[in-house]
CSV table of C-alpha atoms in Angstrom, one decimal:
chain,number,residue,atom,x,y,z
A,1,MET,CA,-86.9,74.9,-57.1
A,2,SER,CA,-85.9,72.8,-54.1
A,3,ALA,CA,-83.2,70.6,-52.9
A,4,GLU,CA,-85.2,67.5,-53.9
A,5,ASN,CA,-84.3,68.0,-57.6
A,6,LEU,CA,-80.7,68.2,-56.8
A,7,GLN,CA,-78.0,65.6,-56.6
A,8,LEU,CA,-75.6,64.9,-53.8
A,9,PHE,CA,-71.9,65.4,-54.4
A,10,GLU,CA,-68.9,64.5,-52.2
A,11,ILE,CA,-66.2,67.1,-52.0
A,12,PHE,CA,-62.5,66.4,-51.8
A,13,LEU,CA,-60.1,69.2,-51.1
A,14,ARG,CA,-56.3,69.5,-51.5
A,15,SER,CA,-55.2,72.0,-49.0
A,16,ARG,CA,-51.6,72.3,-50.1
A,17,ARG,CA,-49.5,71.2,-53.0
A,18,GLY,CA,-48.0,67.8,-52.3
A,19,LEU,CA,-50.8,66.7,-50.0
A,20,ASP,CA,-53.6,64.3,-51.0
A,21,HIS,CA,-57.2,65.4,-51.6
A,22,LYS,CA,-59.2,64.9,-48.4
A,23,HIS,CA,-62.9,64.3,-48.1
A,24,VAL,CA,-64.3,67.4,-46.5
A,25,GLY,CA,-68.1,66.9,-46.8
A,26,SER,CA,-70.9,66.9,-49.2
A,27,LEU,CA,-73.4,69.3,-50.8
A,28,HIS,CA,-76.3,69.5,-53.2
A,29,ALA,CA,-76.0,70.7,-56.8
A,30,GLU,CA,-77.6,70.4,-60.2
A,31,ASP,CA,-74.4,69.0,-61.9
A,32,HIS,CA,-70.7,68.7,-61.5
A,33,GLU,CA,-69.9,72.2,-62.7
A,34,GLN,CA,-72.3,73.8,-60.2
A,35,ALA,CA,-71.0,71.4,-57.5
A,36,LEU,CA,-67.5,72.7,-58.1
A,37,GLU,CA,-68.7,76.3,-57.6
A,38,TYR,CA,-70.7,75.6,-54.5
A,39,ALA,CA,-67.7,73.7,-53.1
A,40,ARG,CA,-65.6,76.8,-53.6
A,41,ASP,CA,-68.2,78.8,-51.6
A,42,VAL,CA,-68.9,76.3,-48.9
A,43,TYR,CA,-65.5,74.8,-48.2
A,44,THR,CA,-62.7,77.2,-49.4
A,45,ARG,CA,-63.8,80.6,-48.1
A,46,ARG,CA,-60.9,80.9,-45.7
A,47,GLY,CA,-58.3,79.9,-48.2
A,48,GLU,CA,-58.3,76.2,-47.4
A,49,GLY,CA,-57.7,74.8,-50.8
A,50,VAL,CA,-55.7,74.7,-54.0
A,51,SER,CA,-57.7,72.0,-55.8
A,52,ILE,CA,-61.2,70.6,-55.5
A,53,TRP,CA,-62.6,67.3,-56.7
A,54,VAL,CA,-66.3,66.7,-56.8
A,55,VAL,CA,-67.8,63.2,-57.2
A,56,LYS,CA,-71.4,62.2,-57.3
A,57,SER,CA,-72.2,60.4,-54.1
A,58,ASP,CA,-74.0,57.8,-56.1
A,59,ASP,CA,-70.8,56.9,-57.9
A,60,ILE,CA,-69.1,55.9,-54.7
A,61,CYS,CA,-69.2,52.2,-53.9
A,62,ALA,CA,-68.8,51.8,-50.2
A,63,SER,CA,-68.2,48.7,-48.1
A,64,GLN,CA,-71.0,47.7,-45.8
A,65,GLU,CA,-71.1,46.9,-42.1
A,66,ASP,CA,-72.0,43.3,-42.9
A,67,ASP,CA,-68.9,42.9,-45.0
A,68,SER,CA,-66.6,43.4,-42.1
A,69,GLU,CA,-66.4,39.7,-41.1
A,70,SER,CA,-65.2,38.7,-44.5
A,71,PHE,CA,-63.2,41.8,-45.2
A,72,TYR,CA,-61.3,42.5,-42.1
A,73,ASP,CA,-61.5,39.6,-39.6
A,74,PRO,CA,-59.2,37.3,-41.5
A,75,SER,CA,-56.2,39.6,-41.0
A,76,ASN,CA,-56.6,39.5,-37.3
A,77,ASP,CA,-54.8,36.2,-36.9
A,78,LYS,CA,-52.1,37.0,-39.4
A,79,PRO,CA,-49.7,39.1,-37.3
A,80,TYR,CA,-46.8,38.2,-39.6
A,81,ARG,CA,-48.2,40.8,-42.0
A,82,LEU,CA,-47.1,43.5,-39.6
A,83,ALA,CA,-43.5,44.7,-39.5
A,84,THR,CA,-43.6,44.6,-35.7
A,85,TYR,CA,-44.0,40.8,-35.8
A,86,TYR,CA,-40.4,40.4,-36.7
A,87,LYS,CA,-37.6,40.5,-34.2
A,88,LEU,CA,-34.8,42.6,-35.5
A,89,PRO,CA,-31.2,41.8,-34.9
A,90,ASP,CA,-29.6,44.2,-32.4
A,91,GLU,CA,-27.3,45.7,-35.1
A,92,VAL,CA,-30.4,47.2,-36.8
A,93,ASN,CA,-31.2,50.1,-34.4
A,94,ASN,CA,-33.6,52.3,-36.3
A,95,MET,CA,-36.1,50.6,-38.5
B,1,MET,CA,-50.6,110.6,-56.0
B,2,VAL,CA,-52.7,111.8,-53.1
B,3,MET,CA,-50.1,114.2,-51.9
B,4,THR,CA,-49.7,115.9,-55.3
B,5,MET,CA,-53.3,116.4,-56.2
B,6,ASN,CA,-54.6,119.9,-56.0
B,7,ASP,CA,-57.7,120.5,-53.9
B,8,GLU,CA,-60.1,120.7,-56.9
B,9,THR,CA,-58.9,117.4,-58.4
B,10,LYS,CA,-58.9,115.8,-54.9
B,11,GLN,CA,-62.5,116.8,-54.4
B,12,ALA,CA,-63.4,115.4,-57.9
B,13,VAL,CA,-61.6,112.1,-57.2
B,14,LEU,CA,-63.4,111.9,-53.8
B,15,ASN,CA,-66.8,112.4,-55.4
B,16,PHE,CA,-66.0,109.9,-58.1
B,17,THR,CA,-64.8,107.3,-55.5
B,18,VAL,CA,-67.9,107.7,-53.4
B,19,ARG,CA,-70.1,106.9,-56.4
B,20,LEU,CA,-68.2,103.6,-56.9
B,21,GLY,CA,-68.7,102.9,-53.3
B,22,ASP,CA,-72.4,103.6,-53.6
B,23,ASP,CA,-72.7,101.2,-56.6
B,24,ALA,CA,-71.0,98.5,-54.6
B,25,VAL,CA,-72.8,98.9,-51.2
B,26,VAL,CA,-76.3,99.1,-52.8
B,27,MET,CA,-75.7,96.1,-55.0
B,28,GLY,CA,-74.2,94.2,-52.0
B,29,HIS,CA,-77.2,95.0,-49.9
B,30,ARG,CA,-79.7,93.8,-52.5
B,31,VAL,CA,-77.8,90.5,-52.9
B,32,ALA,CA,-77.5,90.2,-49.1
B,33,GLU,CA,-81.3,90.2,-48.9
B,34,TRP,CA,-81.2,86.6,-50.1
B,35,CYS,CA,-79.3,85.6,-47.0
B,36,ARG,CA,-81.5,82.8,-45.5
B,37,ASN,CA,-84.0,83.3,-48.3
B,38,ALA,CA,-82.3,81.5,-51.1
B,39,PRO,CA,-83.8,78.5,-52.8
B,40,PHE,CA,-81.5,76.1,-51.0
B,41,LEU,CA,-78.6,76.1,-48.6
B,42,GLU,CA,-75.7,76.0,-51.1
B,43,GLU,CA,-77.1,78.8,-53.1
B,44,ASP,CA,-77.7,80.8,-50.0
B,45,LEU,CA,-74.0,80.6,-49.0
B,46,ALA,CA,-72.9,81.4,-52.6
B,47,LEU,CA,-75.2,84.5,-52.7
B,48,SER,CA,-74.0,85.7,-49.3
B,49,ASN,CA,-70.4,85.4,-50.5
B,50,VAL,CA,-71.1,87.5,-53.5
B,51,ALA,CA,-72.9,90.1,-51.3
B,52,LEU,CA,-69.9,90.2,-49.0
B,53,ASP,CA,-67.6,90.8,-52.0
B,54,PHE,CA,-69.6,93.8,-53.0
B,55,ILE,CA,-69.7,95.1,-49.4
B,56,GLY,CA,-65.9,94.6,-49.1
B,57,ARG,CA,-65.5,96.6,-52.3
B,58,ALA,CA,-67.7,99.4,-51.0
B,59,ARG,CA,-65.5,99.5,-47.9
B,60,MET,CA,-62.4,99.9,-50.0
B,61,PHE,CA,-63.9,102.8,-52.0
B,62,TYR,CA,-65.4,104.5,-48.9
B,63,GLY,CA,-62.1,104.0,-47.0
B,64,TYR,CA,-60.2,105.7,-49.8
B,65,ALA,CA,-62.8,108.5,-49.9
B,66,ALA,CA,-62.4,109.0,-46.2
B,67,GLU,CA,-58.7,109.2,-46.7
B,68,LEU,CA,-59.1,111.8,-49.4
B,69,ALA,CA,-61.6,113.8,-47.4
B,70,ASN,CA,-59.3,113.9,-44.4
B,71,ASP,CA,-62.0,115.6,-42.3
B,72,GLY,CA,-62.7,113.0,-39.7
B,73,ARG,CA,-65.4,111.2,-41.7
B,74,LYS,CA,-65.0,107.4,-41.8
B,75,GLU,CA,-66.2,104.8,-44.2
B,76,ASP,CA,-69.3,104.3,-42.1
B,77,ASP,CA,-70.2,107.9,-42.5
B,78,PHE,CA,-70.4,107.5,-46.2
B,79,ALA,CA,-72.4,104.4,-46.0
B,80,TYR,CA,-74.8,105.2,-43.2
B,81,MET,CA,-75.1,108.9,-42.8
B,82,ARG,CA,-76.1,110.0,-46.3
B,83,ASP,CA,-79.7,110.1,-47.6
B,84,HIS,CA,-80.9,108.8,-50.8
B,85,ARG,CA,-80.6,112.2,-52.5
B,86,GLU,CA,-76.9,112.1,-51.7
B,87,TYR,CA,-76.4,108.5,-53.0
B,88,GLN,CA,-75.2,108.5,-56.6
B,89,ASN,CA,-75.4,104.8,-57.5
B,90,LEU,CA,-76.6,103.6,-60.8
B,91,LEU,CA,-80.3,102.8,-60.7
B,92,ILE,CA,-79.9,99.2,-61.8
B,93,MET,CA,-78.1,98.4,-58.5
B,94,GLU,CA,-81.0,99.5,-56.3
B,95,LEU,CA,-83.9,97.6,-58.0
B,96,PRO,CA,-85.5,95.3,-55.5
B,97,ARG,CA,-84.2,91.8,-55.7
B,98,GLY,CA,-87.5,90.4,-57.2
B,99,ASP,CA,-87.6,86.7,-57.7
B,100,PHE,CA,-84.5,84.5,-58.2
B,101,ALA,CA,-84.5,84.9,-62.0
B,102,TYR,CA,-84.7,88.7,-61.6
B,103,THR,CA,-81.7,88.7,-59.2
B,104,MET,CA,-79.7,86.6,-61.5
B,105,VAL,CA,-80.5,88.5,-64.7
B,106,ARG,CA,-79.6,91.8,-63.0
B,107,GLN,CA,-76.4,90.2,-61.7
B,108,LEU,CA,-75.4,89.1,-65.2
B,109,LEU,CA,-75.9,92.5,-66.7
B,110,VAL,CA,-74.0,94.2,-63.9
B,111,ASP,CA,-71.2,91.5,-63.8
B,112,VAL,CA,-70.5,91.9,-67.5
B,113,PHE,CA,-70.4,95.7,-67.0
B,114,ASN,CA,-68.1,95.4,-64.0
B,115,LEU,CA,-65.8,93.1,-65.9
B,116,TYR,CA,-65.1,95.7,-68.6
B,117,TYR,CA,-65.2,98.6,-66.3
B,118,LEU,CA,-62.7,97.2,-63.8
B,119,GLU,CA,-60.4,96.1,-66.6
B,120,GLN,CA,-60.2,99.8,-67.5
B,121,LEU,CA,-60.1,101.1,-63.9
B,122,MET,CA,-57.1,98.9,-63.3
B,123,LYS,CA,-55.2,101.2,-65.7
B,124,SER,CA,-56.2,104.3,-63.7
B,125,THR,CA,-53.4,106.8,-63.0
B,126,ASP,CA,-54.7,106.9,-59.4
B,127,GLU,CA,-52.9,104.0,-57.8
B,128,MET,CA,-55.4,103.3,-55.1
B,129,LEU,CA,-58.3,103.0,-57.6
B,130,ALA,CA,-56.2,100.8,-59.8
B,131,ALA,CA,-55.4,98.6,-56.9
B,132,ILE,CA,-59.0,98.3,-55.8
B,133,ALA,CA,-60.0,97.4,-59.3
B,134,ALA,CA,-57.2,94.8,-59.6
B,135,LYS,CA,-58.5,93.1,-56.4
B,136,SER,CA,-62.2,93.4,-57.4
B,137,ILE,CA,-61.9,92.0,-60.9
B,138,LYS,CA,-61.0,88.6,-59.6
B,139,GLU,CA,-64.2,88.5,-57.6
B,140,THR,CA,-66.2,89.8,-60.6
B,141,ARG,CA,-64.9,87.0,-62.8
B,142,TYR,CA,-66.3,84.6,-60.4
B,143,HIS,CA,-69.6,86.4,-60.0
B,144,LEU,CA,-69.9,86.4,-63.8
B,145,ARG,CA,-69.2,82.7,-64.0
B,146,ARG,CA,-72.1,82.1,-61.6
B,147,SER,CA,-74.6,84.5,-63.1
B,148,GLN,CA,-73.9,83.4,-66.6
B,149,GLU,CA,-74.4,79.8,-65.7
B,150,TRP,CA,-77.6,80.6,-63.9
B,151,VAL,CA,-79.1,82.6,-66.7
B,152,LEU,CA,-78.3,79.6,-69.0
B,153,ARG,CA,-80.0,77.3,-66.6
B,154,LEU,CA,-83.0,79.5,-66.3
B,155,GLY,CA,-83.3,80.2,-70.0
B,156,LEU,CA,-82.9,76.5,-71.0
B,157,GLY,CA,-84.7,75.1,-68.0
B,158,THR,CA,-88.5,74.9,-67.7
B,159,GLU,CA,-91.2,77.0,-69.3
B,160,GLU,CA,-91.6,78.8,-66.1
B,161,SER,CA,-87.9,79.5,-65.5
B,162,LYS,CA,-87.6,80.8,-69.0
B,163,SER,CA,-90.6,83.1,-68.8
B,164,ARG,CA,-89.4,84.5,-65.5
B,165,ALA,CA,-85.9,85.2,-66.8
B,166,GLN,CA,-87.4,86.8,-69.9
B,167,LYS,CA,-89.7,89.0,-67.9
B,168,ALA,CA,-86.8,90.1,-65.7
B,169,LEU,CA,-84.8,90.9,-68.7
B,170,ASP,CA,-87.6,93.0,-70.2
B,171,ASP,CA,-88.1,94.8,-66.9
B,172,ILE,CA,-84.4,95.6,-66.3
B,173,TRP,CA,-83.2,96.4,-69.8
B,174,GLY,CA,-84.2,100.1,-69.7
B,175,PHE,CA,-81.9,100.6,-66.7
B,176,THR,CA,-78.8,99.3,-68.6
B,177,HIS,CA,-78.4,102.4,-70.8
B,178,GLU,CA,-77.4,104.5,-67.8
B,179,LEU,CA,-74.3,102.3,-67.3
B,180,PHE,CA,-72.8,103.9,-70.4
B,181,ASP,CA,-73.6,107.5,-69.8
B,182,LEU,CA,-71.0,110.0,-68.6
B,183,ASP,CA,-71.8,113.1,-66.8
B,184,GLU,CA,-69.4,116.0,-66.4
B,185,LEU,CA,-67.5,114.5,-63.5
B,186,GLU,CA,-67.1,111.2,-65.2
B,187,GLN,CA,-65.9,112.9,-68.4
B,188,GLN,CA,-63.4,114.9,-66.4
B,189,MET,CA,-62.1,111.7,-64.6
B,190,ALA,CA,-61.9,109.7,-67.8
B,191,GLY,CA,-60.1,112.6,-69.5
B,192,ALA,CA,-57.6,112.8,-66.7
B,193,GLY,CA,-56.9,109.0,-67.0
B,194,ILE,CA,-58.3,108.5,-63.5
B,195,GLY,CA,-61.8,107.2,-64.4
B,196,VAL,CA,-63.2,105.2,-67.2
B,197,ASP,CA,-64.9,106.1,-70.5
B,198,ASN,CA,-68.0,104.1,-69.9
B,199,GLY,CA,-69.4,104.9,-73.3
B,200,SER,CA,-66.6,102.9,-74.9
B,201,LEU,CA,-67.6,99.8,-73.0
B,202,LYS,CA,-71.0,99.6,-74.5
B,203,GLU,CA,-70.0,97.6,-77.6
B,204,SER,CA,-68.1,94.9,-75.8
B,205,TRP,CA,-70.9,94.7,-73.1
B,206,SER,CA,-73.6,94.3,-75.8
B,207,LEU,CA,-71.7,91.7,-77.6
B,208,LYS,CA,-71.1,89.6,-74.6
B,209,VAL,CA,-74.5,90.0,-73.0
B,210,LYS,CA,-76.3,89.2,-76.3
B,211,ALA,CA,-74.2,86.1,-76.9
B,212,ILE,CA,-75.1,84.8,-73.5
B,213,LEU,CA,-78.8,85.6,-73.9
B,214,LEU,CA,-78.8,84.0,-77.3
B,215,GLU,CA,-77.3,80.8,-75.9
B,216,ALA,CA,-79.9,80.9,-73.1
B,217,SER,CA,-82.6,81.2,-75.9
B,218,LEU,CA,-83.8,84.4,-74.4
B,219,THR,CA,-84.8,87.4,-76.5
B,220,VAL,CA,-82.8,90.6,-76.3
B,221,PRO,CA,-85.2,93.4,-75.6
B,222,GLU,CA,-85.6,96.3,-78.0
B,223,ASP,CA,-83.9,99.5,-76.9
B,224,GLY,CA,-87.0,101.5,-76.1
B,225,TRP,CA,-87.5,103.2,-72.8
B,226,LYS,CA,-84.6,104.4,-70.7
B,227,VAL,CA,-84.4,105.5,-67.1
B,228,LYS,CA,-81.5,107.4,-65.6
B,229,GLY,CA,-80.8,109.8,-62.8
B,230,GLY,CA,-78.8,107.8,-60.3
B,231,ARG,CA,-75.6,109.8,-60.8
B,232,GLU,CA,-77.6,113.0,-60.0
B,233,GLY,CA,-79.2,111.5,-56.9
B,234,TYR,CA,-82.6,111.0,-58.5
B,235,HIS,CA,-83.6,107.5,-57.5
B,236,THR,CA,-86.5,105.1,-57.7
B,237,GLU,CA,-88.7,104.9,-54.7
B,238,TYR,CA,-87.0,101.7,-53.7
B,239,LEU,CA,-83.6,103.2,-52.6
B,240,GLY,CA,-85.1,105.3,-49.8
B,241,GLN,CA,-86.8,102.2,-48.4
B,242,MET,CA,-83.6,100.2,-48.7
B,243,LEU,CA,-81.5,102.8,-47.0
B,244,ASN,CA,-83.9,103.1,-44.2
B,245,GLU,CA,-83.4,99.5,-43.4
B,246,MET,CA,-79.7,99.5,-44.1
B,247,GLN,CA,-79.0,102.6,-42.0
B,248,CYS,CA,-81.4,102.3,-39.1
B,249,VAL,CA,-79.1,100.5,-36.7
B,250,HIS,CA,-76.2,102.7,-37.3
B,251,ARG,CA,-78.3,105.8,-36.9
B,252,ALA,CA,-79.8,104.6,-33.7
B,253,ASN,CA,-76.3,104.1,-32.3
B,254,PRO,CA,-74.0,106.3,-34.2
B,255,GLY,CA,-70.3,105.5,-33.9
B,256,LEU,CA,-71.0,102.3,-31.9
B,257,GLU,CA,-68.2,99.8,-32.1
B,258,TRP,CA,-68.4,96.1,-31.4
């Protein structure tokens, strides 16, 4: 048996109730069930979590470096999308 | 509880507690031998975690034994300064780790036993033993979840994984009978509500183990040969070798702290 037969999983951990699950890393496992157990052993040994999500890395669709021109550049010249663009009347102190 | 025990009972509880410590430390050491030798990194970490659970459990039992002894001995003296004839662990714990299938099959058989044993020990009239059992049973439930799943994977995996798991089962089965024997001390402890009547656990253990083996399409071995003697200090040749390795550092530097 070797890691070559295993799949890669991404691990998300909720550290406290009320917080979002955060990506903490990845690991190899045979299937979801085993990934969950390994996540427990690898990422929650010091009491870091109250809930774990495991997701097959293959199932994550990620944006590519090449996409950045079409994805993000267009917003650079649209400052009116930011709240700071607008001048507030003096009467509104705390916004 | 400790204050009201007479000396004789106290000595009996002490001996009984040391045995439980022996079971845990020997099993823990065997599992720890996989550290950096496991098939892949994630399993290496998981096995090391399990090993540490057992070693932590041994510390609790030995710590309590030291408290009962009240003669200057500490938990380390129980773990490192006793020879194999003084160790009274069940033999199944000391069997060499073998291949991965062997380790997991043994783990399953021991985990199911621990599950039922600790369930009963939680009801001990000795508050400390009950508390240790309550803490340990949570770990054991997790150990069992893992070992059960691995035995299924091995049994339902490839031709090779199945035959290795079956061979392990056939090799270990004769050591499981000892789990349900009670010697005089254990009868005394069970009778006093301090210990556990191991014999009464056999039926639940068999049912659960057999159900898992069936699901894993493994064959339950015939009850033929039996080996016992651990509780009397008669061990396989392997324990002495294991203790040599486990104890050599401490014996070279007794009492060293770091």
